[in-house]
Tab-separated table of C-alpha atoms in Angstrom:
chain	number	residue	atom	x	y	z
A	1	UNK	CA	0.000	0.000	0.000
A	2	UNK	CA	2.817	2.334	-1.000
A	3	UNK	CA	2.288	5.783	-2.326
A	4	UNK	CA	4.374	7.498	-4.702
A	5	UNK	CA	5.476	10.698	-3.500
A	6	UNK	CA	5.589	10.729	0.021
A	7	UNK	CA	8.129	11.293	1.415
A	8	UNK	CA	8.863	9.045	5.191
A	9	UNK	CA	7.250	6.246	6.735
A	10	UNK	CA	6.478	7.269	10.722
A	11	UNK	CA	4.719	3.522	10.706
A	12	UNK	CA	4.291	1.513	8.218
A	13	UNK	CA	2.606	-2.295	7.621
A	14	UNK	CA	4.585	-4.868	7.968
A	15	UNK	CA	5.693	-6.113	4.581
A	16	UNK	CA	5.014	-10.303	5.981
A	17	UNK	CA	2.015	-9.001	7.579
A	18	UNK	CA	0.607	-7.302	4.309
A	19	UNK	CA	1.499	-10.389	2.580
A	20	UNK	CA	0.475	-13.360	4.566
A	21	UNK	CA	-2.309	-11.670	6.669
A	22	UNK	CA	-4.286	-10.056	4.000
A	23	UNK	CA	-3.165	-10.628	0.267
A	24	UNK	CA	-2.855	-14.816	0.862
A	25	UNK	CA	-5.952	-15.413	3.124
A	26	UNK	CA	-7.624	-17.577	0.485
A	27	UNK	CA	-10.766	-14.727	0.373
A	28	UNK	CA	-12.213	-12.164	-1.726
A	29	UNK	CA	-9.811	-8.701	-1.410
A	30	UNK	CA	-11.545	-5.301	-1.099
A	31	UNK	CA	-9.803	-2.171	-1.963
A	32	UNK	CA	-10.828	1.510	-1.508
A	33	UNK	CA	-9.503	4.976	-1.838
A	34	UNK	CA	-10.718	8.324	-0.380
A	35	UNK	CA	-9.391	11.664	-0.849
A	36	UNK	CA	-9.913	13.912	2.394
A	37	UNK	CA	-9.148	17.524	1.803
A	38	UNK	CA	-8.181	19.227	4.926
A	39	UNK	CA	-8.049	22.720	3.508
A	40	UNK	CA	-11.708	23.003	3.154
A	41	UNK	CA	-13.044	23.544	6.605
A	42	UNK	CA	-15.197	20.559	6.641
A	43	UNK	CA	-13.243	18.841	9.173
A	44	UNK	CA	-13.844	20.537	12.238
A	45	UNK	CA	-12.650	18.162	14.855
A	46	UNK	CA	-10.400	14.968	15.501
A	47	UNK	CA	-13.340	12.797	15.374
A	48	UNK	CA	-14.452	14.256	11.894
A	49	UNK	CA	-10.946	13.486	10.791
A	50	UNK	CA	-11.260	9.972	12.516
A	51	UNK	CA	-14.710	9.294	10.828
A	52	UNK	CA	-13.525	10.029	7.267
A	53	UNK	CA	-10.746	7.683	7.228
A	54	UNK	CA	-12.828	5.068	9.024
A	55	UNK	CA	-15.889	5.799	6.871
A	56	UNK	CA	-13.395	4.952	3.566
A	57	UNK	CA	-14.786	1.061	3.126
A	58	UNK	CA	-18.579	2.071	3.666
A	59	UNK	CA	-18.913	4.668	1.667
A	60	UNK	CA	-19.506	5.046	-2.319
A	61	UNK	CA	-16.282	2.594	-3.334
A	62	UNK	CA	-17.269	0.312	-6.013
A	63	UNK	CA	-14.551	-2.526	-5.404
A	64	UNK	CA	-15.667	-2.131	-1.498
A	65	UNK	CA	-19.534	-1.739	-1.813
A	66	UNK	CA	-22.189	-4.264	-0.969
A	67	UNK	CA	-19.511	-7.061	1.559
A	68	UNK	CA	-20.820	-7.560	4.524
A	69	UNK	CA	-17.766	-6.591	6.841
A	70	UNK	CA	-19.005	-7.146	10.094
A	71	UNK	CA	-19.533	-11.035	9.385
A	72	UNK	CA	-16.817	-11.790	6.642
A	73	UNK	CA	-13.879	-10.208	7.290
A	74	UNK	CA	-10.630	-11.960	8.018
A	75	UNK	CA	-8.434	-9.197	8.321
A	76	UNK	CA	-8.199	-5.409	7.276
A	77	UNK	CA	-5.505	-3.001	6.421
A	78	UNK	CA	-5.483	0.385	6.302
A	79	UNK	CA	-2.774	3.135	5.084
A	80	UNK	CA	-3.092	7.314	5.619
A	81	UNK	CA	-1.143	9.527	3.468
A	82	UNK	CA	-1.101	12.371	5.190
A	83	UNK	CA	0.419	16.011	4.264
A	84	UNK	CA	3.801	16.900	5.354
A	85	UNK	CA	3.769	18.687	9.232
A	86	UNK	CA	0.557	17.399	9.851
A	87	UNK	CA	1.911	15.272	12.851
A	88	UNK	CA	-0.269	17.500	15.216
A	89	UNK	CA	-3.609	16.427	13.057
A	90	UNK	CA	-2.633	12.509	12.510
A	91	UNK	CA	-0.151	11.323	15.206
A	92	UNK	CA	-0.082	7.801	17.598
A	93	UNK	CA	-3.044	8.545	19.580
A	94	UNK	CA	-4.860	9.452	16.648
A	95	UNK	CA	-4.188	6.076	14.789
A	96	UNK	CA	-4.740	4.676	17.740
A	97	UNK	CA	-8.361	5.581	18.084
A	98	UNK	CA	-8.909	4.790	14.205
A	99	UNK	CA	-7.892	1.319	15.098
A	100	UNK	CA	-10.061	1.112	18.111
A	101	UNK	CA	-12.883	2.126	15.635
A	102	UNK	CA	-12.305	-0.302	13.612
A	103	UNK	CA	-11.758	-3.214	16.137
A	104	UNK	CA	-15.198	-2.294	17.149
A	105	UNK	CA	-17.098	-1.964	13.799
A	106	UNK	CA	-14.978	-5.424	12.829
A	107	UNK	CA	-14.932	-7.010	16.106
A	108	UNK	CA	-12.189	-10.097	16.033
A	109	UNK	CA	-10.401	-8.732	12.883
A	110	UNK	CA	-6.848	-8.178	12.979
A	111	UNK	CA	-6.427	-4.518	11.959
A	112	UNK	CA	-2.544	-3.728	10.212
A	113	UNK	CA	-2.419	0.178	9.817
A	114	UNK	CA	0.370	2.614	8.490
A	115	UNK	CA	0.900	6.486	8.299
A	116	UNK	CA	3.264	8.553	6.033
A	117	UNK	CA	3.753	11.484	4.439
A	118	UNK	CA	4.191	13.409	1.097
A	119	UNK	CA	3.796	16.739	-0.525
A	120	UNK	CA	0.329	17.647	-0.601
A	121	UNK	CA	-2.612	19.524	0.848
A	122	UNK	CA	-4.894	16.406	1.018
A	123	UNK	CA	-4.973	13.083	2.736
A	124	UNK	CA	-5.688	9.626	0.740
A	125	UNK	CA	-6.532	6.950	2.627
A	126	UNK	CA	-6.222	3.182	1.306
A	127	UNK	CA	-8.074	0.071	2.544
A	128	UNK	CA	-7.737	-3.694	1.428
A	129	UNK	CA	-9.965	-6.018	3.876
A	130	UNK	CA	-10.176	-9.300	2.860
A	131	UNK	CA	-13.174	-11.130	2.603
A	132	UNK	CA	-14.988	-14.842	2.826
A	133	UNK	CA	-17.922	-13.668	1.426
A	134	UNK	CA	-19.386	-12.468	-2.042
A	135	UNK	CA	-20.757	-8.709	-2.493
A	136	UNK	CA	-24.615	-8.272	-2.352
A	137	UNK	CA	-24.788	-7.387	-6.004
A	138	UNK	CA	-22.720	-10.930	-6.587
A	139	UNK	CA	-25.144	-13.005	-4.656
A	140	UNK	CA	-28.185	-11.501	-6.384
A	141	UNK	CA	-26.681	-12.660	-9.927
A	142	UNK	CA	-26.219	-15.889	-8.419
A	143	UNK	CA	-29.866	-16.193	-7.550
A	144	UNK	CA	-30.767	-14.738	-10.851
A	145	UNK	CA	-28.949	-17.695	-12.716
């Protein structure tokens, strides 16, 4: 879950983790992608900033849409690009709480998480969760057939 241009790694997933924990599980792999400007205004508090990132697999993500998380999940990983000197906005206790979030939405599902940094006035924020389970949209062409 590397992203070009940025420029250190304060935490980052653990390559063996990434690999054995999430891309080999045998299940279906998720993958979103959210762009969270922070210049706009809109985020007005740490728990605004801590519900967009977390909000990134339920929202409008067509490789993420329609799983059922809460029940299929096997594990999740997460990765937040943030903007250079934004350590106050995004630092430990922050990811921290995001993963406490998450380990309650997906209870029993390892959660691997990294931060860095490059040179922008936006965040991204990647998921990959993989998955036992089919999307709602692929279980109602089953049916269908």
């Amino acid at each position: 879950m590397e992203c070009s241009n940025h420029s250190r790694i304060d935490k980052s997933l653990d390559a063996e983790d990434f690999k054995n924990k999430l891309l080999l599980t045998g299940g279906i792999l998720t993958f979103a992608k959210k762009k969270i400007n922070l210049q706009n205004g809109d985020l007005k508090s740490e728990n605004d900033l801590i519900d967009a990132i977390v909000f990134t697999y339920r929202e409008k993500n067509v490789l993420a849409n329609g799983f059922d998380y809460q029940n299929d999940a096997i594990a999740f990983g997460i990765k937040i690009v943030m903007p250079k000197n934004t350590e106050k906005i995004l630092n430990q206790d922050t990811l921290e709480k995001i993963n406490r979030r998450l380990q309650e939405e997906l209870e029993g599902v390892p959660v691997y998480y990294g931060r860095s940094t490059w040179d922008s006035k936006h965040a991204l924020v990647y998921t990959i969760c993989s998955l036992r389970g089919l999307p709602g949209r692929a279980k109602n062409l089953k049916q269908r057939v």
